[in-house]
Amino acid sequence: MLTAIRTLAMLPGVSGHEDAVRAEILARAGALADRAYTDACGNVLAFKKGRKRAESRVLLAAHMDEVGFVVSHVEENGFLRFLTAGGIETYVLPGARVLVGDARLPGVICARPVHLLPKDEKRLPPKLSELFIYIGADSAEKVRKAGIGPGDDAVFDGGFSTFGDGFFTSKALDDRAGCALLLELMKADLEYDIYFAFHALEEEGLRGAYGAAFAIKPDIAVVVEATTAADISVVTPEKRACALRRGPVLSFLDGRTLYDRALYERAARIADENGIPWQPKTLVAGGNDAGALQTVGEGARVLAVSLPCRYLHTASCVMHESDVANTARLLRLICDDFGGIKNA
Amino acid sequence: MLEELLFLSEAPAPSGMEGARARKILEFAASLGMEGRADKLGSVIIRKNGGGRRMLLAAPLDEPCAVCCTADDKGFLRLKAIGVSKPELYNGRQVTFAGGVTGVIGLTRAKDGTPADLWCDIGAPDKEKALALCPPGAAGTFVHPAPKLRGGRIEGGGLSALAGAALLLRLIKTIENQPGDLFLVFHAQKHMGHRGLQTAAFCCEADTAVLLDAVPAGDTPDAKGGVAVDSVAVKLSEGVVSYDGELSAHFLERAGIAGVKASPYLSPDAPAGADAAQLAGRGCRVCSLALPVRFFGAACEVACLSAFESALALLRDFLHSAPAGT
């Protein structure tokens, strides 16, 4: 499982530039599902037959895009101005290593040195307009010759590594880990027919999910995500949202969505009955594709099952192997249960 | 109006958990021989067939609520409020959670004095006992005085949340021989961005939608103008949402003919998702009537009975007089 997460997480896939991830997922899903294809939004949609016909149309969804950068302008001196794709706080950017364009040229995000900042600016996050990517080219001409220009994407250069007792870190674990979990589910001999969606453009307004929901028309949609864990010493317990090593996170509410209460309780009961640790998301923040899936067409009942993840939207997301294993177990049980829900 | 308000108040309906109130309304509709159902998001859709034009009349089903997120070591619940635009109005208010757990809400302010976090004292000594009484995700509704009729006005809590539904409920009781197909919708999750309205509107495929709601009255000493409490508000625009000009003008014109007090309502702010009915499916023409409510969102609010009757008269008239082509 970790190998699959690593492979997917290392692929570049900034929102709107998901080609490499899409190709990899389509190849894997094509070999595992009864049908897999891409739609006009760039989503990969798949269908896998189960042993029984499902009573309700159940969709499991993860998103394949990641936060990153898009080159907006090349300065005469070769420095690249950029915009962010998805929500990235600028305080994590100065000094961050990135890979730019199709050639994946290494670069570094530059900012004014802290000792040159006026006192009142030292406490503030840097303005995006004062950050640049430097790829070692000293002129616009050299940048052009390197094949880089406005519209090219850049991703965090956040390599995968394991550390401590079961922890691992990488860029883009949000939500390649979710994609890996879906692919793992596809390998199983499922009880019921299940639809799968690997969404594009989640980080840019959930756009892929709207198209996928319209195409699949699910009765029940389970979003498999990564969510903010703030289980570090400077955060008071009631603000931590969730914690690593405590199992999958079930959301009852986030910044966009009130989740289906009955599905939330049903998933919690399944976990309890099978000895799977789980945790509620205890801070209302963020949002995910459920916000779109819930309201497209006649709507869908939605549930979010997330992997707890520290340092979301940075080059170094952190997860724990035990959470991956427990989430995989819970998702399998959910698939085998939700497909039997009548009149969803 | 009082009868409908009391009927609706009997079943709490925090956003996302409107099932009890939905069942009550469906039972009531069934007793009148009307066919109805709840959709996937919990909105109630009652259909009255007449053939031809498809008209949607919609009012919110839910009410503002506080959701338990967690508890601290001292046993205080940490809350997220839904549908609460002014958290300071809820400081010191009582809240009731499922299972009868009650508590009092407190407010922590940020350094600059702005409201930051809501918490709740349910009398639990520690985190474990607090969460045993009230687990994460439990939703509580705000306790308020029951509506009472005093002269020509109604005083009590929950008027701003329930006025539209009360109006729709009264219409259901008295409706007969309307032209066209009528979809009477009590939509879930108004306070989470009108989510239920969007999916219900898609299901109905209406040509025209009339949204029924409440707005803050503009005739109190602290108000900066607006619609008086004894008048019906005909919404023209809210933020970026523009209501159908012809339909709004029609309401105002018919009010003038009938001698009913109605006033145009414009607001620079739009509640999230106010354009849900316009955007659902192939879209439809949308207009909106609202009852002005004084002390909007406070524990005790005031509404005017004559405005309720006026809105009802305008609605009944609209079913028969709506401009051709709608």
PDB file of N, CA and C in Angstrom, chain B residues 120-179:
ATOM      1  N   CYS B 120     -20.319  25.747  25.499  1.00  0.00           N
ATOM      2  CA  CYS B 120     -21.588  25.470  26.163  1.00  0.00           C
ATOM      3  C   CYS B 120     -21.354  24.760  27.489  1.00  0.00           C
ATOM      4  N   ASP B 121     -22.015  25.251  28.502  1.00  0.00           N
ATOM      5  CA  ASP B 121     -21.950  24.665  29.841  1.00  0.00           C
ATOM      6  C   ASP B 121     -23.138  23.725  30.004  1.00  0.00           C
ATOM      7  N   ILE B 122     -22.863  22.422  30.004  1.00  0.00           N
ATOM      8  CA  ILE B 122     -23.963  21.456  30.198  1.00  0.00           C
ATOM      9  C   ILE B 122     -23.874  20.806  31.588  1.00  0.00           C
ATOM     10  N   GLY B 123     -23.036  21.368  32.418  1.00  0.00           N
ATOM     11  CA  GLY B 123     -22.923  20.869  33.788  1.00  0.00           C
ATOM     12  C   GLY B 123     -22.070  19.624  33.922  1.00  0.00           C
ATOM     13  N   ALA B 124     -21.268  19.320  32.890  1.00  0.00           N
ATOM     14  CA  ALA B 124     -20.401  18.136  32.963  1.00  0.00           C
ATOM     15  C   ALA B 124     -19.075  18.515  33.628  1.00  0.00           C
ATOM     16  N   PRO B 125     -18.537  17.635  34.469  1.00  0.00           N
ATOM     17  CA  PRO B 125     -17.312  17.987  35.195  1.00  0.00           C
ATOM     18  C   PRO B 125     -16.039  17.818  34.370  1.00  0.00           C
ATOM     19  N   ASP B 126     -16.090  16.994  33.332  1.00  0.00           N
ATOM     20  CA  ASP B 126     -14.875  16.770  32.542  1.00  0.00           C
ATOM     21  C   ASP B 126     -15.242  16.386  31.101  1.00  0.00           C
ATOM     22  N   LYS B 127     -14.218  16.244  30.309  1.00  0.00           N
ATOM     23  CA  LYS B 127     -14.415  15.986  28.881  1.00  0.00           C
ATOM     24  C   LYS B 127     -15.181  14.684  28.630  1.00  0.00           C
ATOM     25  N   GLU B 128     -14.767  13.655  29.324  1.00  0.00           N
ATOM     26  CA  GLU B 128     -15.363  12.337  29.088  1.00  0.00           C
ATOM     27  C   GLU B 128     -16.865  12.344  29.353  1.00  0.00           C
ATOM     28  N   LYS B 129     -17.244  12.946  30.477  1.00  0.00           N
ATOM     29  CA  LYS B 129     -18.674  12.970  30.825  1.00  0.00           C
ATOM     30  C   LYS B 129     -19.439  13.893  29.874  1.00  0.00           C
ATOM     31  N   ALA B 130     -18.800  14.965  29.472  1.00  0.00           N
ATOM     32  CA  ALA B 130     -19.465  15.889  28.539  1.00  0.00           C
ATOM     33  C   ALA B 130     -19.758  15.192  27.213  1.00  0.00           C
ATOM     34  N   LEU B 131     -18.761  14.461  26.700  1.00  0.00           N
ATOM     35  CA  LEU B 131     -18.949  13.819  25.395  1.00  0.00           C
ATOM     36  C   LEU B 131     -19.855  12.592  25.473  1.00  0.00           C
ATOM     37  N   ALA B 132     -19.957  12.018  26.670  1.00  0.00           N
ATOM     38  CA  ALA B 132     -20.915  10.923  26.836  1.00  0.00           C
ATOM     39  C   ALA B 132     -22.345  11.456  26.735  1.00  0.00           C
ATOM     40  N   LEU B 133     -22.550  12.652  27.250  1.00  0.00           N
ATOM     41  CA  LEU B 133     -23.879  13.272  27.172  1.00  0.00           C
ATOM     42  C   LEU B 133     -24.144  13.840  25.785  1.00  0.00           C
ATOM     43  N   CYS B 134     -23.109  14.338  25.184  1.00  0.00           N
ATOM     44  CA  CYS B 134     -23.293  15.084  23.943  1.00  0.00           C
ATOM     45  C   CYS B 134     -22.119  14.790  23.002  1.00  0.00           C
ATOM     46  N   PRO B 135     -22.197  13.745  22.200  1.00  0.00           N
ATOM     47  CA  PRO B 135     -21.054  13.366  21.371  1.00  0.00           C
ATOM     48  C   PRO B 135     -20.817  14.350  20.226  1.00  0.00           C
ATOM     49  N   PRO B 136     -19.622  14.347  19.663  1.00  0.00           N
ATOM     50  CA  PRO B 136     -19.352  15.217  18.523  1.00  0.00           C
ATOM     51  C   PRO B 136     -20.375  14.979  17.417  1.00  0.00           C
ATOM     52  N   GLY B 137     -20.869  16.067  16.875  1.00  0.00           N
ATOM     53  CA  GLY B 137     -21.870  15.972  15.814  1.00  0.00           C
ATOM     54  C   GLY B 137     -23.290  16.187  16.311  1.00  0.00           C
ATOM     55  N   ALA B 138     -23.488  16.095  17.636  1.00  0.00           N
ATOM     56  CA  ALA B 138     -24.837  16.324  18.170  1.00  0.00           C
ATOM     57  C   ALA B 138     -25.226  17.780  17.930  1.00  0.00           C
ATOM     58  N   ALA B 139     -26.445  17.978  17.470  1.00  0.00           N
ATOM     59  CA  ALA B 139     -26.890  19.340  17.161  1.00  0.00           C
ATOM     60  C   ALA B 139     -27.911  19.792  18.182  1.00  0.00           C
ATOM     61  N   GLY B 140     -27.760  21.007  18.625  1.00  0.00           N
ATOM     62  CA  GLY B 140     -28.700  21.568  19.587  1.00  0.00           C
ATOM     63  C   GLY B 140     -29.454  22.743  18.986  1.00  0.00           C
ATOM     64  N   THR B 141     -30.698  22.852  19.360  1.00  0.00           N
ATOM     65  CA  THR B 141     -31.478  24.006  18.907  1.00  0.00           C
ATOM     66  C   THR B 141     -31.622  24.996  20.054  1.00  0.00           C
ATOM     67  N   PHE B 142     -31.796  26.245  19.699  1.00  0.00           N
ATOM     68  CA  PHE B 142     -31.830  27.301  20.693  1.00  0.00           C
ATOM     69  C   PHE B 142     -33.206  27.374  21.349  1.00  0.00           C
ATOM     70  N   VAL B 143     -33.178  27.503  22.664  1.00  0.00           N
ATOM     71  CA  VAL B 143     -34.432  27.595  23.414  1.00  0.00           C
ATOM     72  C   VAL B 143     -34.926  29.037  23.337  1.00  0.00           C
ATOM     73  N   HIS B 144     -36.193  29.181  23.070  1.00  0.00           N
ATOM     74  CA  HIS B 144     -36.734  30.540  23.020  1.00  0.00           C
ATOM     75  C   HIS B 144     -38.183  30.522  23.488  1.00  0.00           C
ATOM     76  N   PRO B 145     -38.699  31.665  23.876  1.00  0.00           N
ATOM     77  CA  PRO B 145     -40.093  31.698  24.336  1.00  0.00           C
ATOM     78  C   PRO B 145     -41.049  31.314  23.217  1.00  0.00           C
ATOM     79  N   ALA B 146     -42.075  30.561  23.564  1.00  0.00           N
ATOM     80  CA  ALA B 146     -43.058  30.147  22.553  1.00  0.00           C
ATOM     81  C   ALA B 146     -43.769  31.383  22.000  1.00  0.00           C
ATOM     82  N   PRO B 147     -44.075  31.350  20.714  1.00  0.00           N
ATOM     83  CA  PRO B 147     -44.767  32.498  20.119  1.00  0.00           C
ATOM     84  C   PRO B 147     -46.126  32.729  20.771  1.00  0.00           C
ATOM     85  N   LYS B 148     -46.440  33.994  20.976  1.00  0.00           N
ATOM     86  CA  LYS B 148     -47.742  34.359  21.555  1.00  0.00           C
ATOM     87  C   LYS B 148     -48.330  35.502  20.747  1.00  0.00           C
ATOM     88  N   LEU B 149     -49.632  35.508  20.686  1.00  0.00           N
ATOM     89  CA  LEU B 149     -50.321  36.569  19.975  1.00  0.00           C
ATOM     90  C   LEU B 149     -50.621  37.700  20.949  1.00  0.00           C
ATOM     91  N   ARG B 150     -50.180  38.883  20.627  1.00  0.00           N
ATOM     92  CA  ARG B 150     -50.488  40.064  21.450  1.00  0.00           C
ATOM     93  C   ARG B 150     -51.024  41.143  20.516  1.00  0.00           C
ATOM     94  N   GLY B 151     -52.304  41.343  20.596  1.00  0.00           N
ATOM     95  CA  GLY B 151     -52.912  42.299  19.672  1.00  0.00           C
ATOM     96  C   GLY B 151     -52.729  41.796  18.257  1.00  0.00           C
ATOM     97  N   GLY B 152     -52.219  42.638  17.414  1.00  0.00           N
ATOM     98  CA  GLY B 152     -52.057  42.229  16.018  1.00  0.00           C
ATOM     99  C   GLY B 152     -50.675  41.701  15.707  1.00  0.00           C
ATOM    100  N   ARG B 153     -49.918  41.395  16.737  1.00  0.00           N
ATOM    101  CA  ARG B 153     -48.563  40.933  16.438  1.00  0.00           C
ATOM    102  C   ARG B 153     -48.206  39.675  17.209  1.00  0.00           C
ATOM    103  N   ILE B 154     -47.190  39.023  16.698  1.00  0.00           N
ATOM    104  CA  ILE B 154     -46.749  37.794  17.340  1.00  0.00           C
ATOM    105  C   ILE B 154     -45.377  38.040  17.949  1.00  0.00           C
ATOM    106  N   GLU B 155     -45.243  37.679  19.203  1.00  0.00           N
ATOM    107  CA  GLU B 155     -43.964  37.810  19.890  1.00  0.00           C
ATOM    108  C   GLU B 155     -43.490  36.417  20.300  1.00  0.00           C
ATOM    109  N   GLY B 156     -42.231  36.158  20.122  1.00  0.00           N
ATOM    110  CA  GLY B 156     -41.693  34.865  20.532  1.00  0.00           C
ATOM    111  C   GLY B 156     -40.436  34.533  19.760  1.00  0.00           C
ATOM    112  N   GLY B 157     -39.935  33.342  19.994  1.00  0.00           N
ATOM    113  CA  GLY B 157     -38.680  32.957  19.341  1.00  0.00           C
ATOM    114  C   GLY B 157     -38.909  32.182  18.067  1.00  0.00           C
ATOM    115  N   GLY B 158     -37.898  32.143  17.252  1.00  0.00           N
ATOM    116  CA  GLY B 158     -37.918  31.302  16.058  1.00  0.00           C
ATOM    117  C   GLY B 158     -38.728  31.851  14.897  1.00  0.00           C
ATOM    118  N   LEU B 159     -39.214  33.085  15.019  1.00  0.00           N
ATOM    119  CA  LEU B 159     -40.074  33.612  13.947  1.00  0.00           C
ATOM    120  C   LEU B 159     -39.293  33.750  12.636  1.00  0.00           C
ATOM    121  N   SER B 160     -38.061  34.234  12.722  1.00  0.00           N
ATOM    122  CA  SER B 160     -37.295  34.451  11.486  1.00  0.00           C
ATOM    123  C   SER B 160     -37.017  33.127  10.778  1.00  0.00           C
ATOM    124  N   ALA B 161     -36.859  32.054  11.549  1.00  0.00           N
ATOM    125  CA  ALA B 161     -36.587  30.752  10.926  1.00  0.00           C
ATOM    126  C   ALA B 161     -37.854  30.118  10.372  1.00  0.00           C
ATOM    127  N   LEU B 162     -38.985  30.370  11.025  1.00  0.00           N
ATOM    128  CA  LEU B 162     -40.194  29.602  10.714  1.00  0.00           C
ATOM    129  C   LEU B 162     -41.246  30.358   9.911  1.00  0.00           C
ATOM    130  N   ALA B 163     -41.067  31.655   9.728  1.00  0.00           N
ATOM    131  CA  ALA B 163     -42.124  32.454   9.095  1.00  0.00           C
ATOM    132  C   ALA B 163     -42.480  31.924   7.709  1.00  0.00           C
ATOM    133  N   GLY B 164     -41.468  31.621   6.899  1.00  0.00           N
ATOM    134  CA  GLY B 164     -41.726  31.142   5.537  1.00  0.00           C
ATOM    135  C   GLY B 164     -42.469  29.821   5.549  1.00  0.00           C
ATOM    136  N   ALA B 165     -42.027  28.909   6.402  1.00  0.00           N
ATOM    137  CA  ALA B 165     -42.676  27.588   6.475  1.00  0.00           C
ATOM    138  C   ALA B 165     -44.102  27.711   6.999  1.00  0.00           C
ATOM    139  N   ALA B 166     -44.314  28.635   7.954  1.00  0.00           N
ATOM    140  CA  ALA B 166     -45.670  28.841   8.479  1.00  0.00           C
ATOM    141  C   ALA B 166     -46.593  29.328   7.367  1.00  0.00           C
ATOM    142  N   LEU B 167     -46.074  30.214   6.558  1.00  0.00           N
ATOM    143  CA  LEU B 167     -46.852  30.747   5.431  1.00  0.00           C
ATOM    144  C   LEU B 167     -47.214  29.631   4.444  1.00  0.00           C
ATOM    145  N   LEU B 168     -46.234  28.813   4.148  1.00  0.00           N
ATOM    146  CA  LEU B 168     -46.457  27.726   3.185  1.00  0.00           C
ATOM    147  C   LEU B 168     -47.448  26.696   3.744  1.00  0.00           C
ATOM    148  N   LEU B 169     -47.318  26.449   5.022  1.00  0.00           N
ATOM    149  CA  LEU B 169     -48.212  25.482   5.665  1.00  0.00           C
ATOM    150  C   LEU B 169     -49.663  25.969   5.615  1.00  0.00           C
ATOM    151  N   ARG B 170     -49.851  27.262   5.895  1.00  0.00           N
ATOM    152  CA  ARG B 170     -51.209  27.815   5.839  1.00  0.00           C
ATOM    153  C   ARG B 170     -51.757  27.732   4.418  1.00  0.00           C
ATOM    154  N   LEU B 171     -50.899  28.000   3.454  1.00  0.00           N
ATOM    155  CA  LEU B 171     -51.334  27.937   2.054  1.00  0.00           C
ATOM    156  C   LEU B 171     -51.794  26.526   1.706  1.00  0.00           C
ATOM    157  N   ILE B 172     -51.032  25.540   2.186  1.00  0.00           N
ATOM    158  CA  ILE B 172     -51.386  24.140   1.905  1.00  0.00           C
ATOM    159  C   ILE B 172     -52.774  23.813   2.439  1.00  0.00           C
ATOM    160  N   LYS B 173     -53.074  24.355   3.608  1.00  0.00           N
ATOM    161  CA  LYS B 173     -54.373  24.058   4.232  1.00  0.00           C
ATOM    162  C   LYS B 173     -55.526  24.592   3.392  1.00  0.00           C
ATOM    163  N   THR B 174     -55.269  25.688   2.728  1.00  0.00           N
ATOM    164  CA  THR B 174     -56.393  26.399   2.126  1.00  0.00           C
ATOM    165  C   THR B 174     -56.396  26.370   0.602  1.00  0.00           C
ATOM    166  N   ILE B 175     -55.410  25.727   0.016  1.00  0.00           N
ATOM    167  CA  ILE B 175     -55.273  25.782  -1.436  1.00  0.00           C
ATOM    168  C   ILE B 175     -56.319  24.893  -2.115  1.00  0.00           C
ATOM    169  N   GLU B 176     -56.852  25.373  -3.205  1.00  0.00           N
ATOM    170  CA  GLU B 176     -57.774  24.517  -3.971  1.00  0.00           C
ATOM    171  C   GLU B 176     -57.828  25.003  -5.420  1.00  0.00           C
ATOM    172  N   ASN B 177     -57.927  24.037  -6.295  1.00  0.00           N
ATOM    173  CA  ASN B 177     -58.127  24.305  -7.726  1.00  0.00           C
ATOM    174  C   ASN B 177     -57.112  25.291  -8.314  1.00  0.00           C
ATOM    175  N   GLN B 178     -55.868  25.104  -7.965  1.00  0.00           N
ATOM    176  CA  GLN B 178     -54.885  25.996  -8.565  1.00  0.00           C
ATOM    177  C   GLN B 178     -54.594  25.544  -9.993  1.00  0.00           C
ATOM    178  N   PRO B 179     -54.314  26.483 -10.876  1.00  0.00           N
ATOM    179  CA  PRO B 179     -53.929  26.060 -12.218  1.00  0.00           C
ATOM    180  C   PRO B 179     -52.479  25.580 -12.196  1.00  0.00           C
TER     181      PRO B 179
END
